[in-house]
mmCIF file of C-alpha atoms in Angstrom:
data_model
loop_
_atom_site.group_PDB
_atom_site.id
_atom_site.type_symbol
_atom_site.label_atom_id
_atom_site.label_comp_id
_atom_site.label_asym_id
_atom_site.label_seq_id
_atom_site.Cartn_x
_atom_site.Cartn_y
_atom_site.Cartn_z
ATOM 1 C CA MET Z 39 1.911 -0.799 20.908
ATOM 2 C CA SER Z 40 2.200 -4.650 20.608
ATOM 3 C CA LEU Z 41 0.280 -6.381 17.747
ATOM 4 C CA THR Z 42 0.584 -9.763 19.408
ATOM 5 C CA GLY Z 43 -2.325 -11.957 18.360
ATOM 6 C CA LYS Z 44 -3.313 -9.907 15.413
ATOM 7 C CA VAL Z 45 -3.229 -11.189 11.814
ATOM 8 C CA ALA Z 46 -2.367 -8.716 9.047
ATOM 9 C CA ILE Z 47 -2.691 -9.016 5.320
ATOM 10 C CA VAL Z 48 -0.040 -6.872 3.448
ATOM 11 C CA THR Z 49 -0.152 -6.776 -0.383
ATOM 12 C CA GLY Z 50 2.906 -5.934 -2.401
ATOM 13 C CA ALA Z 51 4.948 -7.262 0.504
ATOM 14 C CA VAL Z 52 7.940 -8.536 -1.497
ATOM 15 C CA ARG Z 53 9.506 -5.146 -2.243
ATOM 16 C CA GLY Z 54 9.850 -1.584 -1.160
ATOM 17 C CA MET Z 55 7.123 -0.094 1.072
ATOM 18 C CA GLY Z 56 5.241 -3.307 1.261
ATOM 19 C CA ARG Z 57 8.301 -5.259 2.550
ATOM 20 C CA ALA Z 58 9.082 -2.465 5.076
ATOM 21 C CA ILE Z 59 5.418 -2.580 6.239
ATOM 22 C CA ALA Z 60 5.384 -6.368 6.563
ATOM 23 C CA ARG Z 61 8.718 -6.254 8.484
ATOM 24 C CA ARG Z 62 7.502 -3.609 10.928
ATOM 25 C CA LEU Z 63 4.246 -5.504 11.668
ATOM 26 C CA CYS Z 64 6.141 -8.772 12.172
ATOM 27 C CA GLU Z 65 8.603 -7.074 14.462
ATOM 28 C CA ASP Z 66 5.733 -5.807 16.558
ATOM 29 C CA GLY Z 67 4.116 -9.165 17.009
ATOM 30 C CA ALA Z 68 1.531 -9.599 14.127
ATOM 31 C CA SER Z 69 1.310 -12.667 12.071
ATOM 32 C CA VAL Z 70 1.752 -11.379 8.629
ATOM 33 C CA PHE Z 71 0.135 -12.896 5.399
ATOM 34 C CA ALA Z 72 2.530 -11.397 2.887
ATOM 35 C CA VAL Z 73 1.116 -11.197 -0.551
ATOM 36 C CA GLY Z 74 3.401 -10.985 -3.547
ATOM 37 C CA ARG Z 75 2.973 -11.176 -7.272
ATOM 38 C CA THR Z 76 3.342 -14.416 -9.110
ATOM 39 C CA GLY Z 77 6.701 -14.492 -10.718
ATOM 40 C CA GLU Z 78 8.275 -12.348 -8.034
ATOM 41 C CA GLU Z 79 8.797 -15.157 -5.474
ATOM 42 C CA ALA Z 80 11.252 -14.049 -2.888
ATOM 43 C CA PRO Z 81 11.987 -16.846 -0.365
ATOM 44 C CA ASP Z 82 14.859 -14.716 1.124
ATOM 45 C CA VAL Z 83 12.378 -11.966 2.060
ATOM 46 C CA VAL Z 84 10.002 -14.510 3.703
ATOM 47 C CA ASP Z 85 12.904 -16.096 5.570
ATOM 48 C CA LEU Z 86 14.002 -12.659 6.844
ATOM 49 C CA LEU Z 87 10.442 -11.873 8.061
ATOM 50 C CA SER Z 88 10.173 -15.374 9.629
ATOM 51 C CA THR Z 89 13.191 -14.514 11.794
ATOM 52 C CA LEU Z 90 11.332 -11.531 13.133
ATOM 53 C CA GLY Z 91 8.018 -13.175 13.638
ATOM 54 C CA GLU Z 92 5.249 -15.250 12.205
ATOM 55 C CA CYS Z 93 4.902 -14.819 8.324
ATOM 56 C CA THR Z 94 3.267 -16.730 5.582
ATOM 57 C CA ALA Z 95 3.885 -15.823 1.924
ATOM 58 C CA PHE Z 96 1.155 -15.988 -0.711
ATOM 59 C CA TYR Z 97 1.783 -15.325 -4.410
ATOM 60 C CA CYS Z 98 -0.987 -14.386 -6.808
ATOM 61 C CA ASP Z 99 -1.903 -12.103 -9.689
ATOM 62 C CA LEU Z 100 -4.041 -9.247 -8.254
ATOM 63 C CA ALA Z 101 -5.067 -8.242 -11.809
ATOM 64 C CA THR Z 102 -7.212 -11.421 -11.857
ATOM 65 C CA PRO Z 103 -10.422 -11.014 -9.714
ATOM 66 C CA ASP Z 104 -10.540 -14.689 -8.856
ATOM 67 C CA GLN Z 105 -7.061 -14.627 -7.508
ATOM 68 C CA ALA Z 106 -7.576 -11.275 -5.563
ATOM 69 C CA GLU Z 107 -10.567 -12.996 -3.914
ATOM 70 C CA GLN Z 108 -8.279 -15.880 -2.879
ATOM 71 C CA VAL Z 109 -6.158 -13.560 -0.651
ATOM 72 C CA THR Z 110 -8.383 -13.262 2.335
ATOM 73 C CA ARG Z 111 -9.765 -16.713 1.847
ATOM 74 C CA GLU Z 112 -6.229 -18.198 2.034
ATOM 75 C CA CYS Z 113 -5.305 -15.949 5.001
ATOM 76 C CA LEU Z 114 -8.355 -17.280 6.900
ATOM 77 C CA LYS Z 115 -7.423 -20.834 6.117
ATOM 78 C CA ARG Z 116 -3.892 -20.217 7.553
ATOM 79 C CA TYR Z 117 -4.743 -18.180 10.507
ATOM 80 C CA GLY Z 118 -8.439 -18.312 11.076
ATOM 81 C CA ARG Z 119 -8.916 -14.541 11.329
ATOM 82 C CA VAL Z 120 -7.995 -11.198 9.764
ATOM 83 C CA ASP Z 121 -7.529 -8.131 11.882
ATOM 84 C CA ILE Z 122 -5.501 -5.822 9.751
ATOM 85 C CA VAL Z 123 -5.401 -5.075 5.995
ATOM 86 C CA CYS Z 124 -2.805 -2.948 4.324
ATOM 87 C CA ASN Z 125 -3.470 -2.683 0.582
ATOM 88 C CA ASN Z 126 -0.120 -1.551 -0.817
ATOM 89 C CA ALA Z 127 0.177 -3.442 -4.107
ATOM 90 C CA ALA Z 128 0.043 -1.185 -7.136
ATOM 91 C CA THR Z 129 0.972 -0.866 -10.748
ATOM 92 C CA VAL Z 130 1.644 2.267 -12.768
ATOM 93 C CA GLY Z 131 1.316 0.713 -16.255
ATOM 94 C CA ASP Z 132 2.753 2.178 -19.346
ATOM 95 C CA ARG Z 133 3.260 5.924 -19.364
ATOM 96 C CA ARG Z 134 1.440 7.241 -22.443
ATOM 97 C CA PRO Z 135 -0.649 10.307 -23.328
ATOM 98 C CA ILE Z 136 -4.270 9.744 -22.795
ATOM 99 C CA HIS Z 137 -5.067 9.575 -26.477
ATOM 100 C CA GLU Z 138 -2.679 6.670 -26.881
ATOM 101 C CA GLN Z 139 -3.973 4.635 -23.962
ATOM 102 C CA GLY Z 140 -6.180 1.578 -24.376
ATOM 103 C CA ALA Z 141 -9.107 0.292 -22.322
ATOM 104 C CA GLN Z 142 -7.225 -2.903 -21.549
ATOM 105 C CA SER Z 143 -4.461 -0.995 -19.815
ATOM 106 C CA TRP Z 144 -7.005 0.977 -17.696
ATOM 107 C CA HIS Z 145 -8.797 -2.196 -16.725
ATOM 108 C CA HIS Z 146 -5.548 -3.829 -15.596
ATOM 109 C CA ILE Z 147 -4.449 -0.822 -13.571
ATOM 110 C CA LEU Z 148 -7.881 -0.370 -11.927
ATOM 111 C CA GLN Z 149 -8.153 -4.042 -11.230
ATOM 112 C CA VAL Z 150 -4.795 -4.110 -9.287
ATOM 113 C CA ASN Z 151 -5.001 -0.666 -7.654
ATOM 114 C CA LEU Z 152 -8.682 -0.368 -6.806
ATOM 115 C CA ILE Z 153 -10.768 -3.502 -7.320
ATOM 116 C CA SER Z 154 -8.398 -5.936 -5.607
ATOM 117 C CA PRO Z 155 -8.398 -3.718 -2.348
ATOM 118 C CA PHE Z 156 -12.144 -3.851 -2.587
ATOM 119 C CA LEU Z 157 -12.352 -7.659 -2.952
ATOM 120 C CA ILE Z 158 -9.773 -8.127 -0.156
ATOM 121 C CA CYS Z 159 -11.521 -5.709 2.171
ATOM 122 C CA LYS Z 160 -14.918 -7.103 1.461
ATOM 123 C CA ALA Z 161 -13.973 -10.625 2.697
ATOM 124 C CA ALA Z 162 -11.825 -9.291 5.569
ATOM 125 C CA ILE Z 163 -14.632 -7.052 6.851
ATOM 126 C CA ALA Z 164 -17.101 -9.939 6.742
ATOM 127 C CA ASP Z 165 -14.738 -11.846 8.935
ATOM 128 C CA MET Z 166 -14.307 -8.944 11.362
ATOM 129 C CA LEU Z 167 -18.038 -8.375 11.615
ATOM 130 C CA SER Z 168 -18.755 -12.126 12.223
ATOM 131 C CA ARG Z 169 -16.369 -12.138 15.128
ATOM 132 C CA GLY Z 170 -17.456 -8.757 16.462
ATOM 133 C CA VAL Z 171 -13.934 -7.500 16.741
ATOM 134 C CA ALA Z 172 -12.291 -4.192 15.907
ATOM 135 C CA GLY Z 173 -10.253 -4.095 12.647
ATOM 136 C CA ARG Z 174 -7.844 -1.760 10.878
ATOM 137 C CA ILE Z 175 -7.498 -1.097 7.214
ATOM 138 C CA VAL Z 176 -4.877 1.230 5.618
ATOM 139 C CA ASN Z 177 -4.823 1.885 1.883
ATOM 140 C CA ILE Z 178 -1.643 3.216 0.264
ATOM 141 C CA ALA Z 179 -2.640 5.985 -2.057
ATOM 142 C CA SER Z 180 -0.581 8.601 -3.860
ATOM 143 C CA ILE Z 181 -0.439 12.341 -4.176
ATOM 144 C CA GLN Z 182 -0.946 11.721 -7.854
ATOM 145 C CA ALA Z 183 -4.605 11.376 -6.995
ATOM 146 C CA SER Z 184 -4.742 15.146 -6.525
ATOM 147 C CA MET Z 185 -1.721 16.343 -8.471
ATOM 148 C CA PRO Z 186 -1.172 13.913 -11.391
ATOM 149 C CA LEU Z 187 1.888 13.865 -13.517
ATOM 150 C CA PRO Z 188 1.607 13.727 -17.286
ATOM 151 C CA HIS Z 189 0.953 10.224 -18.800
ATOM 152 C CA TYR Z 190 -0.146 8.737 -15.521
ATOM 153 C CA ALA Z 191 -3.937 9.180 -15.903
ATOM 154 C CA PRO Z 192 -5.083 5.569 -15.126
ATOM 155 C CA TYR Z 193 -2.748 5.326 -12.085
ATOM 156 C CA ALA Z 194 -3.924 8.807 -10.823
ATOM 157 C CA ALA Z 195 -7.495 7.861 -11.345
ATOM 158 C CA SER Z 196 -7.098 4.555 -9.500
ATOM 159 C CA LYS Z 197 -5.506 6.192 -6.484
ATOM 160 C CA GLY Z 198 -8.286 8.813 -6.417
ATOM 161 C CA GLY Z 199 -10.748 6.004 -6.405
ATOM 162 C CA LEU Z 200 -8.846 4.346 -3.569
ATOM 163 C CA ILE Z 201 -9.070 7.447 -1.423
ATOM 164 C CA SER Z 202 -12.879 7.712 -1.956
ATOM 165 C CA PHE Z 203 -13.168 3.941 -1.189
ATOM 166 C CA THR Z 204 -11.276 4.405 2.002
ATOM 167 C CA LYS Z 205 -13.616 7.240 3.169
ATOM 168 C CA SER Z 206 -16.618 4.945 2.223
ATOM 169 C CA LEU Z 207 -15.146 2.236 4.445
ATOM 170 C CA ALA Z 208 -14.868 4.611 7.335
ATOM 171 C CA ILE Z 209 -18.338 6.001 6.904
ATOM 172 C CA GLU Z 210 -19.879 2.477 6.824
ATOM 173 C CA TYR Z 211 -17.832 0.557 9.426
ATOM 174 C CA ALA Z 212 -16.151 2.958 11.938
ATOM 175 C CA SER Z 213 -19.173 2.757 14.214
ATOM 176 C CA ARG Z 214 -18.717 -1.006 14.297
ATOM 177 C CA GLY Z 215 -15.027 -0.897 15.318
ATOM 178 C CA ILE Z 216 -13.385 -1.117 11.870
ATOM 179 C CA ILE Z 217 -11.147 1.898 11.320
ATOM 180 C CA SER Z 218 -9.983 2.777 7.823
ATOM 181 C CA ASN Z 219 -7.487 5.342 6.654
ATOM 182 C CA ALA Z 220 -5.377 6.093 3.593
ATOM 183 C CA ILE Z 221 -1.780 7.288 3.300
ATOM 184 C CA ASP Z 222 -1.177 9.701 0.468
ATOM 185 C CA VAL Z 223 2.441 8.946 -0.371
ATOM 186 C CA GLY Z 224 4.794 11.114 -2.382
ATOM 187 C CA CYS Z 225 8.061 9.895 -3.742
ATOM 188 C CA VAL Z 226 9.380 6.935 -1.688
ATOM 189 C CA LEU Z 227 12.707 5.491 -2.579
ATOM 190 C CA SER Z 228 11.803 1.873 -3.393
ATOM 191 C CA GLU Z 229 12.489 -0.550 -6.204
ATOM 192 C CA GLY Z 230 9.365 0.568 -7.993
ATOM 193 C CA MET Z 231 10.271 4.269 -7.796
ATOM 194 C CA GLU Z 232 13.787 3.463 -8.965
ATOM 195 C CA GLU Z 233 12.277 1.823 -12.044
ATOM 196 C CA ALA Z 234 9.845 4.731 -12.602
ATOM 197 C CA LEU Z 235 12.631 7.338 -12.415
ATOM 198 C CA LYS Z 236 14.787 5.376 -14.798
ATOM 199 C CA SER Z 237 11.957 5.225 -17.318
ATOM 200 C CA ALA Z 238 11.420 8.931 -16.922
ATOM 201 C CA HIS Z 239 15.112 9.620 -17.564
ATOM 202 C CA ALA Z 240 15.683 11.194 -14.180
ATOM 203 C CA ASP Z 241 19.013 11.936 -12.654
ATOM 204 C CA PRO Z 242 20.207 8.588 -11.172
ATOM 205 C CA ARG Z 243 22.469 10.094 -8.521
ATOM 206 C CA VAL Z 244 21.806 9.061 -4.955
ATOM 207 C CA ASP Z 245 23.246 10.573 -1.815
ATOM 208 C CA GLU Z 246 24.511 8.686 1.222
ATOM 209 C CA THR Z 247 21.084 8.658 2.889
ATOM 210 C CA GLY Z 248 19.614 6.802 0.036
ATOM 211 C CA ALA Z 249 17.440 9.639 -0.993
ATOM 212 C CA ARG Z 250 17.654 11.030 -4.478
ATOM 213 C CA THR Z 251 19.024 14.494 -4.834
ATOM 214 C CA GLY Z 252 16.900 17.197 -6.459
ATOM 215 C CA ALA Z 253 13.580 15.772 -5.266
ATOM 216 C CA ALA Z 254 10.871 18.459 -5.244
ATOM 217 C CA THR Z 255 10.270 18.233 -1.493
ATOM 218 C CA LEU Z 256 10.645 20.694 1.297
ATOM 219 C CA ASN Z 257 13.058 18.450 3.185
ATOM 220 C CA GLY Z 258 15.197 17.833 0.059
ATOM 221 C CA ARG Z 259 14.854 14.143 -0.244
ATOM 222 C CA PHE Z 260 12.594 11.194 -1.064
ATOM 223 C CA GLY Z 261 10.778 9.292 1.673
ATOM 224 C CA LEU Z 262 12.068 6.017 2.910
ATOM 225 C CA PRO Z 263 9.901 2.731 3.086
ATOM 226 C CA ALA Z 264 10.611 2.546 6.798
ATOM 227 C CA GLU Z 265 8.986 5.955 7.397
ATOM 228 C CA ILE Z 266 5.745 4.875 5.744
ATOM 229 C CA ALA Z 267 5.908 1.591 7.708
ATOM 230 C CA SER Z 268 6.048 3.445 10.954
ATOM 231 C CA LEU Z 269 2.918 5.468 9.950
ATOM 232 C CA VAL Z 270 1.040 2.306 9.031
ATOM 233 C CA ARG Z 271 2.172 0.811 12.398
ATOM 234 C CA PHE Z 272 0.395 3.628 14.342
ATOM 235 C CA LEU Z 273 -2.687 3.595 12.189
ATOM 236 C CA VAL Z 274 -3.298 -0.116 12.642
ATOM 237 C CA SER Z 275 -2.644 -0.049 16.465
ATOM 238 C CA GLU Z 276 -5.204 -0.044 19.136
ATOM 239 C CA GLU Z 277 -3.726 3.277 20.270
ATOM 240 C CA ASN Z 278 -5.326 4.818 17.221
ATOM 241 C CA SER Z 279 -9.127 5.072 17.615
ATOM 242 C CA HIS Z 280 -9.678 8.678 16.548
ATOM 243 C CA VAL Z 281 -7.837 9.018 13.154
ATOM 244 C CA VAL Z 282 -10.691 7.748 11.049
ATOM 245 C CA GLY Z 283 -11.338 8.124 7.330
ATOM 246 C CA ALA Z 284 -8.239 10.375 7.090
ATOM 247 C CA VAL Z 285 -6.006 10.814 4.053
ATOM 248 C CA ILE Z 286 -2.575 11.413 5.612
ATOM 249 C CA ARG Z 287 -0.131 13.105 3.293
ATOM 250 C CA ALA Z 288 3.468 11.689 3.605
ATOM 251 C CA ASP Z 289 5.270 13.501 0.824
ATOM 252 C CA GLY Z 290 8.067 15.608 2.403
ATOM 253 C CA GLY Z 291 6.045 18.665 1.712
ATOM 254 C CA ARG Z 292 6.162 18.103 -1.986
ATOM 255 C CA SER Z 293 2.536 18.979 -2.532
ATOM 256 C CA ILE Z 294 3.102 22.446 -1.266
ATOM 257 C CA SER Z 295 6.509 23.007 -2.618
ATOM 258 C CA ARG Z 296 7.012 25.673 -5.319
ATOM 259 C CA GLN Z 297 9.861 23.686 -6.864
ATOM 260 C CA ARG Z 298 9.402 22.347 -10.352
ATOM 261 C CA ASP Z 299 8.919 18.577 -10.454
ATOM 262 C CA PRO Z 300 12.352 17.161 -11.551
ATOM 263 C CA TYR Z 301 10.909 14.588 -13.867
#
């Protein structure tokens, strides 16, 4: 399933799932336009990816519409095309009861988690259509869209919107060769999850596999970034032409587990 000759935009590519996704696509031959957040520059990550394949780093603030619009534009300047988009970047925001939340916080979270994927996809799809080529879009959603935790209302709402947006993309563009899907992730052991768990006063113990003990999953552990990357890898490949507009749940069975959520 070589991706040689393909150009992929991956947002949130500096850490966790995004880094694993960018690495996997690089390894399989894609030229990766790795988008990170301004202030989180990580030349070591880019150097690593560059040893595996072609990679260009671009840092911006996806909370700013003008900068989000630059992502696809800069990718086109660098590579002249976009074939794959993986919208992985996200922010949780402050965990507060709804009555203590402000409109500014909602706007910020929706901009990063929902509006920036729209802006990136809008420009990428225009390029795909102009060249008459098949394209692939994968949006990283969350099981919180359907089973939100307390104090995560704007995050859960943004991920629910991202799922609906993914389905709209599929309805409008699948017939023209642009296939869109979403991955509904549960708890994945990444830097972001580490921070969320610490802020939620969760048990910090980690077993030898790198998965936290006590996670409310049927397989008894959190997911790993490489597992999500492998799923993305299939969805963006030419071997996938029939999984369209799907929301694939990758949560270790947590959504059907009867165990109490540990945090």
